Amino acid sequence: MPRFETKAACLRFQPYGYTGESFARLVAATVPISFGIHALAYARGVRFDVSRGLLTFPLYDASDLERIMRRRQGDMKMRIEVKKGLVRMVAVLGAATLGLSVAACGNANTADSSNSSTPTVSFMLDWTPNTNHIGLYAAQKLGYFKDAGVNVKILPTAQAGAETSVENGVANVGFTTLSNVAAFNSQGSDLKFVFDLTQKPVARWCALASRTDIKTPADLSGKTFVSFGSAEQNAVVREMIKDAGGTGEFKTATAGTNTFETLTSGKGDFGGFYVTWEGVESELNGPALNCFVASDWGVPGNPDQLGFAVKGSWLKDSANADALKKFLSATKKGYDYALSNPDKAADILVAQAKEAQLDSKLTRTSMEEIVKNGYWTTDDAKSLPGTVNFDDAQPYLDFQYKAGTYQDKDGKNPKQAPQAKELATNDYVD
């Protein structure tokens, strides 16, 4: 019975004799439900090479690997044990022969240069690659990082999330929201928001257009909200309903792998979507949605300040601060390129993140939506991709604080609302 122990960055699993279609069937049987959708599997860092019959799992922490494989396929059985922080994979083999190897996670998005004098910045995504991340991929493909003198490694998100991974030093920079930074820091984390991509609200709260009984947020009273259990989202929905004249009361249901499917199946009545991605997907492929914008219904400020965060103590090192400036300068250039060349940038994203199997038409149309409606810029051009708009940030943080969203380690409300100017900075953006 072969055993394998490692603390390394990646585990590779290759059952000999399985390639092509047989390998695809093996993956379907071995990868658990939480990884059953390819996009989710990719978001969690699982890599599939069907032609070679190879799976690669990033070992960000023991819990990630522990969840990966607990299924049987014919005469092969695997189980995961975690002891004293050490990951142990135990394989019980019948006719199949199992190959296990450990290596650095192969990543097509890793900078080519190995010059030790050039700083390296690791960046963790928050989800499957999409147009929110397009500036990173454009900067890498077009050589902006190289020109700026920085190597960049783009990492798939971990089970723990980008925020925890940055806090624990797994990644230097992570994609998140300013409100998430406020929530984490309220519990003692040391995160700093350093790049704000979205300058206008992109979240939408939607029911199927076929639901003629839902015309305003007031009609959401007593309905079932399909969510991920977010106190922040609940506060937004509650305020919208009250502002529209409803009771503010609603039920919740946990979102599955696809909110569209949860709504069409009748398990929920409304959910949250990003207009620049799921909204576009709805327009292209259905189902049609009837959506509401939080800022139209009593929610102050910009709820959707999506961008990058680093660990504050990491930033205190002058070498790290210099590397971050180079990284953000090149990244901003990548987003500027995407705004000026939306179709070309979309094609770069599809090609560079090919394992995510992005739909070219969806990606192009998403960029068209972003450019057309100026989600990454303000009308007066005072805030551009990368710049934190503190005037929009603080009212929303105050709103969430009053709603009791931010709590300390003891589950109590902090003495005051998180302060945007303490959580975020524009000092590292050109």
CSV table of C-alpha atoms in Angstrom, one decimal:
chain,number,residue,atom,x,y,z
A,1,MET,CA,0.0,0.0,0.0
A,2,PRO,CA,1.8,3.2,-1.1
A,3,ARG,CA,1.7,6.1,1.2
A,4,PHE,CA,2.6,9.7,0.5
A,5,GLU,CA,3.3,12.6,2.9
A,6,THR,CA,4.0,16.2,1.9
A,7,LYS,CA,3.8,19.8,3.0
A,8,ALA,CA,4.6,20.8,-0.6
A,9,ALA,CA,2.8,23.3,-2.8
A,10,CYS,CA,1.2,20.8,-5.1
A,11,LEU,CA,0.2,17.2,-5.3
A,12,ARG,CA,-0.1,15.5,-8.7
A,13,PHE,CA,-2.3,12.5,-9.0
A,14,GLN,CA,-2.0,10.3,-12.1
A,15,PRO,CA,-3.7,6.9,-12.4
A,16,TYR,CA,-1.7,5.1,-15.0
A,17,GLY,CA,-3.7,3.7,-17.9
A,18,TYR,CA,-6.4,6.4,-17.7
A,19,THR,CA,-6.3,9.1,-20.4
A,20,GLY,CA,-8.8,10.8,-22.7
A,21,GLU,CA,-12.4,9.7,-22.2
A,22,SER,CA,-11.6,7.1,-19.5
A,23,PHE,CA,-9.7,9.8,-17.5
A,24,ALA,CA,-12.6,12.2,-17.8
A,25,ARG,CA,-15.0,9.5,-16.4
A,26,LEU,CA,-12.6,8.8,-13.6
A,27,VAL,CA,-12.5,12.5,-12.7
A,28,ALA,CA,-16.3,12.7,-12.7
A,29,ALA,CA,-16.4,9.7,-10.3
A,30,THR,CA,-13.5,10.8,-8.0
A,31,VAL,CA,-14.0,14.5,-7.6
A,32,PRO,CA,-16.7,15.2,-5.0
A,33,ILE,CA,-19.8,17.2,-5.5
A,34,SER,CA,-18.1,20.5,-4.4
A,35,PHE,CA,-15.8,20.2,-7.3
A,36,GLY,CA,-18.4,18.7,-9.7
A,37,ILE,CA,-18.7,21.8,-11.9
A,38,HIS,CA,-15.6,22.5,-13.9
A,39,ALA,CA,-15.6,26.2,-13.1
A,40,LEU,CA,-15.8,25.5,-9.4
A,41,ALA,CA,-13.0,22.9,-9.7
A,42,TYR,CA,-10.9,25.4,-11.5
A,43,ALA,CA,-11.7,28.1,-8.9
A,44,ARG,CA,-10.5,25.8,-6.2
A,45,GLY,CA,-7.2,25.2,-8.1
A,46,VAL,CA,-7.9,21.7,-9.5
A,47,ARG,CA,-6.2,21.2,-12.8
A,48,PHE,CA,-7.2,18.6,-15.4
A,49,ASP,CA,-5.0,17.4,-18.2
A,50,VAL,CA,-7.2,14.9,-20.0
A,51,SER,CA,-4.7,14.0,-22.7
A,52,ARG,CA,-2.0,13.0,-20.1
A,53,GLY,CA,-4.5,11.7,-17.5
A,54,LEU,CA,-3.2,14.1,-14.8
A,55,LEU,CA,-4.8,16.0,-12.0
A,56,THR,CA,-3.0,18.6,-10.0
A,57,PHE,CA,-4.2,19.8,-6.6
A,58,PRO,CA,-2.7,22.9,-4.9
A,59,LEU,CA,-2.1,22.3,-1.2
A,60,TYR,CA,-2.8,25.7,0.3
A,61,ASP,CA,-3.8,24.0,3.5
A,62,ALA,CA,-4.7,20.6,4.8
A,63,SER,CA,-8.4,21.2,4.6
A,64,ASP,CA,-8.2,21.8,0.9
A,65,LEU,CA,-6.8,18.4,0.1
A,66,GLU,CA,-9.0,16.7,2.7
A,67,ARG,CA,-12.1,17.6,0.7
A,68,ILE,CA,-10.7,16.6,-2.7
A,69,MET,CA,-11.2,12.9,-3.1
A,70,ARG,CA,-13.6,10.7,-1.2
A,71,ARG,CA,-15.2,8.6,-4.0
A,72,ARG,CA,-14.7,5.2,-5.4
A,73,GLN,CA,-14.1,4.2,-9.0
A,74,GLY,CA,-14.1,0.5,-9.6
A,75,ASP,CA,-11.4,-1.1,-7.6
A,76,MET,CA,-9.6,2.1,-6.6
A,77,LYS,CA,-10.3,3.8,-3.3
A,78,MET,CA,-8.5,6.8,-1.8
A,79,ARG,CA,-8.8,8.6,1.5
A,80,ILE,CA,-7.2,11.6,3.0
A,81,GLU,CA,-5.8,11.9,6.5
A,82,VAL,CA,-4.6,15.0,8.2
A,83,LYS,CA,-2.4,14.7,11.3
A,84,LYS,CA,-0.5,17.5,13.0
A,85,GLY,CA,-0.7,19.8,10.0
A,86,LEU,CA,0.8,17.1,7.8
A,87,VAL,CA,-1.1,16.0,4.7
A,88,ARG,CA,-1.2,12.2,4.2
A,89,MET,CA,-2.7,10.5,1.2
A,90,VAL,CA,-3.4,6.8,1.6
A,91,ALA,CA,-4.2,4.9,-1.6
A,92,VAL,CA,-5.7,1.4,-1.6
A,93,LEU,CA,-5.2,0.0,-5.1
A,94,GLY,CA,-6.7,-2.9,-7.0
A,95,ALA,CA,-6.1,-3.3,-10.7
A,96,ALA,CA,-5.3,0.3,-11.2
A,97,THR,CA,-1.8,1.7,-10.5
A,98,LEU,CA,-1.6,5.1,-9.0
A,99,GLY,CA,1.1,7.7,-9.6
A,100,LEU,CA,1.7,10.4,-7.0
A,101,SER,CA,4.2,13.1,-7.3
A,102,VAL,CA,4.8,16.4,-5.6
A,103,ALA,CA,5.9,19.6,-7.4
A,104,ALA,CA,5.4,23.3,-7.6
A,105,CYS,CA,2.0,24.0,-9.0
A,106,GLY,CA,2.4,24.3,-12.8
A,107,ASN,CA,0.7,27.6,-13.7
A,108,ALA,CA,0.6,29.0,-17.2
A,109,ASN,CA,0.2,32.4,-15.6
A,110,THR,CA,3.5,32.4,-13.8
A,111,ALA,CA,6.1,34.9,-15.0
A,112,ASP,CA,8.8,33.4,-17.1
A,113,SER,CA,11.7,35.2,-15.7
A,114,SER,CA,13.7,33.4,-13.0
A,115,ASN,CA,16.1,36.3,-12.3
A,116,SER,CA,16.5,36.3,-8.5
A,117,SER,CA,17.1,40.1,-8.6
A,118,THR,CA,13.6,40.7,-9.9
A,119,PRO,CA,10.9,40.7,-7.2
A,120,THR,CA,8.0,38.3,-7.5
A,121,VAL,CA,4.5,39.1,-6.4
A,122,SER,CA,1.9,36.3,-6.0
A,123,PHE,CA,-1.7,37.2,-6.7
A,124,MET,CA,-4.7,35.1,-5.6
A,125,LEU,CA,-7.9,35.2,-7.5
A,126,ASP,CA,-11.3,35.2,-5.7
A,127,TRP,CA,-13.1,33.0,-8.1
A,128,THR,CA,-12.8,31.5,-11.6
A,129,PRO,CA,-11.0,33.9,-14.0
A,130,ASN,CA,-13.4,36.5,-15.4
A,131,THR,CA,-13.3,40.1,-16.7
A,132,ASN,CA,-12.7,41.4,-13.1
A,133,HIS,CA,-9.3,39.9,-13.5
A,134,ILE,CA,-8.7,40.9,-17.1
A,135,GLY,CA,-6.1,43.6,-16.4
A,136,LEU,CA,-3.8,41.0,-14.8
A,137,TYR,CA,-3.8,38.7,-17.7
A,138,ALA,CA,-3.5,41.5,-20.2
A,139,ALA,CA,-0.5,42.9,-18.3
A,140,GLN,CA,1.2,39.5,-18.3
A,141,LYS,CA,0.6,38.7,-21.9
A,142,LEU,CA,1.6,42.2,-23.1
A,143,GLY,CA,4.8,42.2,-21.1
A,144,TYR,CA,3.8,45.1,-18.7
A,145,PHE,CA,5.0,43.2,-15.7
A,146,LYS,CA,8.3,42.5,-17.3
A,147,ASP,CA,8.7,46.1,-18.3
A,148,ALA,CA,7.9,47.2,-14.8
A,149,GLY,CA,10.6,44.9,-13.4
A,150,VAL,CA,8.4,42.4,-11.5
A,151,ASN,CA,7.5,38.8,-11.8
A,152,VAL,CA,3.9,37.8,-11.2
A,153,LYS,CA,2.3,34.5,-10.2
A,154,ILE,CA,-1.5,34.3,-10.6
A,155,LEU,CA,-2.9,31.7,-8.2
A,156,PRO,CA,-6.3,30.1,-8.2
A,157,THR,CA,-8.4,30.8,-5.1
A,158,ALA,CA,-8.0,28.5,-2.1
A,159,GLN,CA,-10.8,27.0,-0.1
A,160,ALA,CA,-10.1,29.4,2.7
A,161,GLY,CA,-10.4,32.4,0.3
A,162,ALA,CA,-8.1,35.1,-0.9
A,163,GLU,CA,-8.3,37.2,2.3
A,164,THR,CA,-7.2,34.4,4.6
A,165,SER,CA,-4.5,33.3,2.1
A,166,VAL,CA,-3.1,36.8,2.1
A,167,GLU,CA,-3.2,37.0,5.9
A,168,ASN,CA,-1.4,33.7,6.2
A,169,GLY,CA,1.3,34.6,3.6
A,170,VAL,CA,0.1,32.1,0.9
A,171,ALA,CA,-0.2,35.0,-1.5
A,172,ASN,CA,1.1,38.6,-1.4
A,173,VAL,CA,-2.0,40.1,-3.0
A,174,GLY,CA,-5.6,38.9,-3.2
A,175,PHE,CA,-8.8,40.0,-5.0
A,176,THR,CA,-11.4,41.0,-2.5
A,177,THR,CA,-13.8,43.8,-1.6
A,178,LEU,CA,-13.3,46.8,0.8
A,179,SER,CA,-16.2,45.6,2.9
A,180,ASN,CA,-14.5,42.1,3.3
A,181,VAL,CA,-11.4,43.9,4.4
A,182,ALA,CA,-13.5,45.7,7.0
A,183,ALA,CA,-15.0,42.5,8.2
A,184,PHE,CA,-11.7,40.6,8.5
A,185,ASN,CA,-9.9,43.5,10.2
A,186,SER,CA,-12.8,43.8,12.7
A,187,GLN,CA,-11.8,40.4,13.9
A,188,GLY,CA,-8.1,41.2,14.1
A,189,SER,CA,-6.7,40.7,10.6
A,190,ASP,CA,-4.1,43.1,9.2
A,191,LEU,CA,-5.3,43.7,5.6
A,192,LYS,CA,-4.9,46.8,3.6
A,193,PHE,CA,-7.0,47.6,0.5
A,194,VAL,CA,-4.6,49.0,-2.2
A,195,PHE,CA,-6.4,48.9,-5.5
A,196,ASP,CA,-10.1,49.6,-6.2
A,197,LEU,CA,-11.3,48.4,-9.6
A,198,THR,CA,-15.0,49.0,-9.6
A,199,GLN,CA,-16.1,52.6,-9.3
A,200,LYS,CA,-19.9,52.0,-9.7
A,201,PRO,CA,-22.2,49.4,-8.2
A,202,VAL,CA,-22.1,46.1,-10.2
A,203,ALA,CA,-24.2,43.9,-8.0
A,204,ARG,CA,-27.8,43.3,-8.9
A,205,TRP,CA,-30.6,41.7,-6.9
A,206,CYS,CA,-32.8,39.7,-9.3
A,207,ALA,CA,-35.8,37.5,-9.7
A,208,LEU,CA,-36.7,35.6,-12.8
A,209,ALA,CA,-38.5,38.0,-15.2
A,210,SER,CA,-41.2,35.3,-15.4
A,211,ARG,CA,-42.1,36.1,-11.8
A,212,THR,CA,-44.7,38.7,-12.5
A,213,ASP,CA,-45.5,38.9,-8.8
A,214,ILE,CA,-42.2,40.6,-8.1
A,215,LYS,CA,-42.2,44.2,-9.4
A,216,THR,CA,-40.3,46.1,-6.7
A,217,PRO,CA,-38.1,45.1,-3.8
A,218,ALA,CA,-41.1,45.4,-1.6
A,219,ASP,CA,-42.4,42.2,-3.3
A,220,LEU,CA,-39.4,40.3,-1.9
A,221,SER,CA,-41.0,40.4,1.5
A,222,GLY,CA,-41.5,36.8,2.7
A,223,LYS,CA,-39.7,35.4,-0.3
A,224,THR,CA,-36.7,33.1,-0.3
A,225,PHE,CA,-33.3,34.7,-1.0
A,226,VAL,CA,-30.7,32.4,-2.6
A,227,SER,CA,-27.4,33.4,-0.9
A,228,PHE,CA,-24.1,32.2,0.4
A,229,GLY,CA,-25.0,33.1,4.0
A,230,SER,CA,-23.5,36.6,3.9
A,231,ALA,CA,-24.6,39.0,6.7
A,232,GLU,CA,-23.6,41.8,4.4
A,233,GLN,CA,-25.9,40.7,1.6
A,234,ASN,CA,-28.7,40.2,4.0
A,235,ALA,CA,-28.4,43.7,5.3
A,236,VAL,CA,-28.5,45.1,1.8
A,237,VAL,CA,-31.6,43.1,0.8
A,238,ARG,CA,-33.4,44.0,4.1
A,239,GLU,CA,-32.8,47.7,3.5
A,240,MET,CA,-33.9,47.6,-0.1
A,241,ILE,CA,-37.2,45.8,0.9
A,242,LYS,CA,-37.9,48.3,3.7
A,243,ASP,CA,-37.1,51.3,1.5
A,244,ALA,CA,-39.6,50.0,-1.1
A,245,GLY,CA,-42.3,49.7,1.6
A,246,GLY,CA,-41.9,46.1,2.5
A,247,THR,CA,-41.5,44.4,5.9
A,248,GLY,CA,-37.8,43.6,5.4
A,249,GLU,CA,-38.4,40.0,6.4
A,250,PHE,CA,-37.3,37.2,4.0
A,251,LYS,CA,-36.2,33.6,4.1
A,252,THR,CA,-32.9,32.3,2.9
A,253,ALA,CA,-31.7,29.2,1.0
A,254,THR,CA,-28.1,28.3,0.4
A,255,ALA,CA,-27.0,28.9,-3.2
A,256,GLY,CA,-25.8,25.8,-5.0
A,257,THR,CA,-23.2,25.8,-7.7
A,258,ASN,CA,-25.4,27.9,-10.0
A,259,THR,CA,-27.9,30.6,-8.7
A,260,PHE,CA,-29.7,30.5,-12.1
A,261,GLU,CA,-30.5,26.8,-11.6
A,262,THR,CA,-31.6,27.4,-8.0
A,263,LEU,CA,-34.1,30.0,-9.1
A,264,THR,CA,-35.4,28.1,-12.1
A,265,SER,CA,-35.8,24.9,-10.0
A,266,GLY,CA,-38.1,26.9,-7.7
A,267,LYS,CA,-35.9,26.4,-4.6
A,268,GLY,CA,-35.5,30.2,-4.3
A,269,ASP,CA,-37.2,33.4,-5.4
A,270,PHE,CA,-34.4,35.9,-5.9
A,271,GLY,CA,-30.6,36.1,-5.7
A,272,GLY,CA,-27.5,38.3,-6.2
A,273,PHE,CA,-25.7,38.6,-9.5
A,274,TYR,CA,-23.0,40.7,-11.0
A,275,VAL,CA,-24.4,42.7,-14.0
A,276,THR,CA,-21.0,42.5,-15.7
A,277,TRP,CA,-20.9,38.7,-15.8
A,278,GLU,CA,-24.1,36.9,-14.8
A,279,GLY,CA,-26.2,39.8,-16.1
A,280,VAL,CA,-24.5,39.4,-19.5
A,281,GLU,CA,-24.9,35.7,-19.3
A,282,SER,CA,-28.6,36.1,-18.7
A,283,GLU,CA,-28.9,38.4,-21.8
A,284,LEU,CA,-27.1,36.0,-24.0
A,285,ASN,CA,-28.4,32.7,-22.8
A,286,GLY,CA,-31.3,33.3,-20.5
A,287,PRO,CA,-33.1,33.1,-18.2
A,288,ALA,CA,-34.3,36.7,-18.3
A,289,LEU,CA,-34.0,38.5,-15.1
A,290,ASN,CA,-35.8,41.4,-13.3
A,291,CYS,CA,-33.2,43.2,-11.3
A,292,PHE,CA,-32.8,46.0,-8.7
A,293,VAL,CA,-29.8,48.1,-7.8
A,294,ALA,CA,-29.2,48.6,-4.1
A,295,SER,CA,-28.3,52.3,-4.4
A,296,ASP,CA,-31.7,53.0,-6.0
A,297,TRP,CA,-33.4,51.5,-2.9
A,298,GLY,CA,-31.9,53.2,0.2
A,299,VAL,CA,-28.4,51.6,0.4
A,300,PRO,CA,-25.8,54.4,0.6
A,301,GLY,CA,-22.4,54.6,-1.0
A,302,ASN,CA,-20.8,52.1,-3.3
A,303,PRO,CA,-21.4,48.5,-2.0
A,304,ASP,CA,-19.2,47.0,-4.7
A,305,GLN,CA,-15.7,48.3,-4.2
A,306,LEU,CA,-13.9,45.3,-5.7
A,307,GLY,CA,-10.1,45.3,-5.8
A,308,PHE,CA,-6.9,44.1,-4.2
A,309,ALA,CA,-5.7,43.7,-0.6
A,310,VAL,CA,-2.3,42.9,0.9
A,311,LYS,CA,-1.2,42.2,4.5
A,312,GLY,CA,-0.2,45.4,6.3
A,313,SER,CA,2.9,44.0,7.9
A,314,TRP,CA,4.1,42.7,4.5
A,315,LEU,CA,3.7,46.2,3.1
A,316,LYS,CA,6.0,47.7,5.8
A,317,ASP,CA,9.0,46.1,4.2
A,318,SER,CA,10.3,48.7,1.7
A,319,ALA,CA,11.3,46.1,-0.8
A,320,ASN,CA,7.7,44.7,-0.8
A,321,ALA,CA,6.3,48.2,-1.0
A,322,ASP,CA,8.4,48.9,-4.1
A,323,ALA,CA,7.4,45.6,-5.7
A,324,LEU,CA,3.7,46.4,-5.0
A,325,LYS,CA,4.1,49.8,-6.8
A,326,LYS,CA,5.6,48.1,-9.8
A,327,PHE,CA,2.9,45.4,-9.8
A,328,LEU,CA,0.0,47.9,-9.5
A,329,SER,CA,1.4,50.2,-12.1
A,330,ALA,CA,1.6,47.4,-14.6
A,331,THR,CA,-1.7,46.0,-13.6
A,332,LYS,CA,-3.4,49.4,-14.0
A,333,LYS,CA,-1.9,49.6,-17.4
A,334,GLY,CA,-3.5,46.2,-18.2
A,335,TYR,CA,-6.9,47.4,-17.1
A,336,ASP,CA,-6.5,50.6,-19.1
A,337,TYR,CA,-5.6,48.5,-22.1
A,338,ALA,CA,-8.8,46.4,-21.6
A,339,LEU,CA,-10.9,49.6,-21.5
A,340,SER,CA,-9.3,50.8,-24.8
A,341,ASN,CA,-9.2,47.4,-26.5
A,342,PRO,CA,-12.1,45.4,-25.0
A,343,ASP,CA,-12.3,42.7,-27.6
A,344,LYS,CA,-8.5,42.2,-27.8
A,345,ALA,CA,-8.3,42.0,-24.0
A,346,ALA,CA,-11.2,39.6,-23.8
A,347,ASP,CA,-9.4,37.3,-26.3
A,348,ILE,CA,-6.3,37.5,-24.2
A,349,LEU,CA,-8.2,36.5,-21.1
A,350,VAL,CA,-9.8,33.5,-22.8
A,351,ALA,CA,-6.4,32.3,-24.2
A,352,GLN,CA,-4.4,32.9,-21.0
A,353,ALA,CA,-7.0,31.3,-18.7
A,354,LYS,CA,-7.8,28.5,-21.1
A,355,GLU,CA,-8.3,25.9,-18.4
A,356,ALA,CA,-11.3,28.0,-17.2
A,357,GLN,CA,-12.9,27.3,-20.5
A,358,LEU,CA,-14.3,30.8,-20.8
A,359,ASP,CA,-16.9,31.5,-23.5
A,360,SER,CA,-15.5,34.0,-25.9
A,361,LYS,CA,-18.8,35.7,-26.7
A,362,LEU,CA,-19.6,36.1,-23.0
A,363,THR,CA,-16.2,37.5,-22.2
A,364,ARG,CA,-16.3,40.0,-25.1
A,365,THR,CA,-19.8,41.1,-24.2
A,366,SER,CA,-18.9,41.4,-20.6
A,367,MET,CA,-16.1,43.9,-21.5
A,368,GLU,CA,-18.5,45.8,-23.8
A,369,GLU,CA,-20.9,46.1,-20.8
A,370,ILE,CA,-18.1,47.4,-18.6
A,371,VAL,CA,-16.9,50.0,-21.1
A,372,LYS,CA,-20.4,51.1,-22.2
A,373,ASN,CA,-21.6,51.8,-18.6
A,374,GLY,CA,-18.3,52.9,-17.2
A,375,TYR,CA,-18.2,50.6,-14.2
A,376,TRP,CA,-14.4,51.1,-13.8
A,377,THR,CA,-14.5,54.9,-14.1
A,378,THR,CA,-16.5,57.7,-12.8
A,379,ASP,CA,-18.3,60.3,-14.9
A,380,ASP,CA,-16.0,63.1,-13.9
A,381,ALA,CA,-13.0,60.8,-14.2
A,382,LYS,CA,-11.8,61.7,-10.7
A,383,SER,CA,-11.7,58.0,-9.9
A,384,LEU,CA,-10.1,55.6,-12.3
A,385,PRO,CA,-9.3,51.9,-12.1
A,386,GLY,CA,-7.2,51.4,-9.0
A,387,THR,CA,-8.3,54.5,-7.1
A,388,VAL,CA,-10.3,54.2,-3.9
A,389,ASN,CA,-13.2,56.7,-3.8
A,390,PHE,CA,-13.4,57.3,0.0
A,391,ASP,CA,-16.5,59.5,-0.4
A,392,ASP,CA,-18.5,56.5,-1.6
A,393,ALA,CA,-16.7,54.0,0.7
A,394,GLN,CA,-17.4,55.4,4.1
A,395,PRO,CA,-21.2,55.7,3.9
A,396,TYR,CA,-21.5,52.1,2.9
A,397,LEU,CA,-19.2,51.0,5.8
A,398,ASP,CA,-21.3,53.1,8.2
A,399,PHE,CA,-24.5,51.4,6.9
A,400,GLN,CA,-23.1,47.9,7.4
A,401,TYR,CA,-21.8,48.8,10.8
A,402,LYS,CA,-25.2,50.0,11.9
A,403,ALA,CA,-26.7,46.7,10.5
A,404,GLY,CA,-24.3,44.7,12.8
A,405,THR,CA,-22.4,43.1,9.9
A,406,TYR,CA,-19.0,43.8,11.3
A,407,GLN,CA,-18.2,41.9,14.5
A,408,ASP,CA,-15.0,41.3,16.6
A,409,LYS,CA,-13.6,38.0,17.6
A,410,ASP,CA,-16.1,37.8,20.5
A,411,GLY,CA,-19.0,38.3,18.2
A,412,LYS,CA,-19.6,41.8,19.4
A,413,ASN,CA,-20.0,45.0,17.5
A,414,PRO,CA,-16.8,47.2,17.3
A,415,LYS,CA,-16.9,50.5,19.2
A,416,GLN,CA,-17.0,52.4,15.9
A,417,ALA,CA,-17.6,51.8,12.2
A,418,PRO,CA,-14.5,50.7,10.2
A,419,GLN,CA,-12.8,53.8,8.7
A,420,ALA,CA,-12.2,53.6,5.0
A,421,LYS,CA,-9.1,55.8,5.2
A,422,GLU,CA,-7.6,53.3,7.7
A,423,LEU,CA,-8.6,50.3,5.7
A,424,ALA,CA,-7.5,51.5,2.2
A,425,THR,CA,-4.8,53.7,0.6
A,426,ASN,CA,-4.1,55.2,-2.8
A,427,ASP,CA,-0.4,55.6,-2.1
A,428,TYR,CA,0.7,52.7,-4.3
A,429,VAL,CA,-1.3,53.5,-7.5
A,430,ASP,CA,0.1,55.8,-10.1
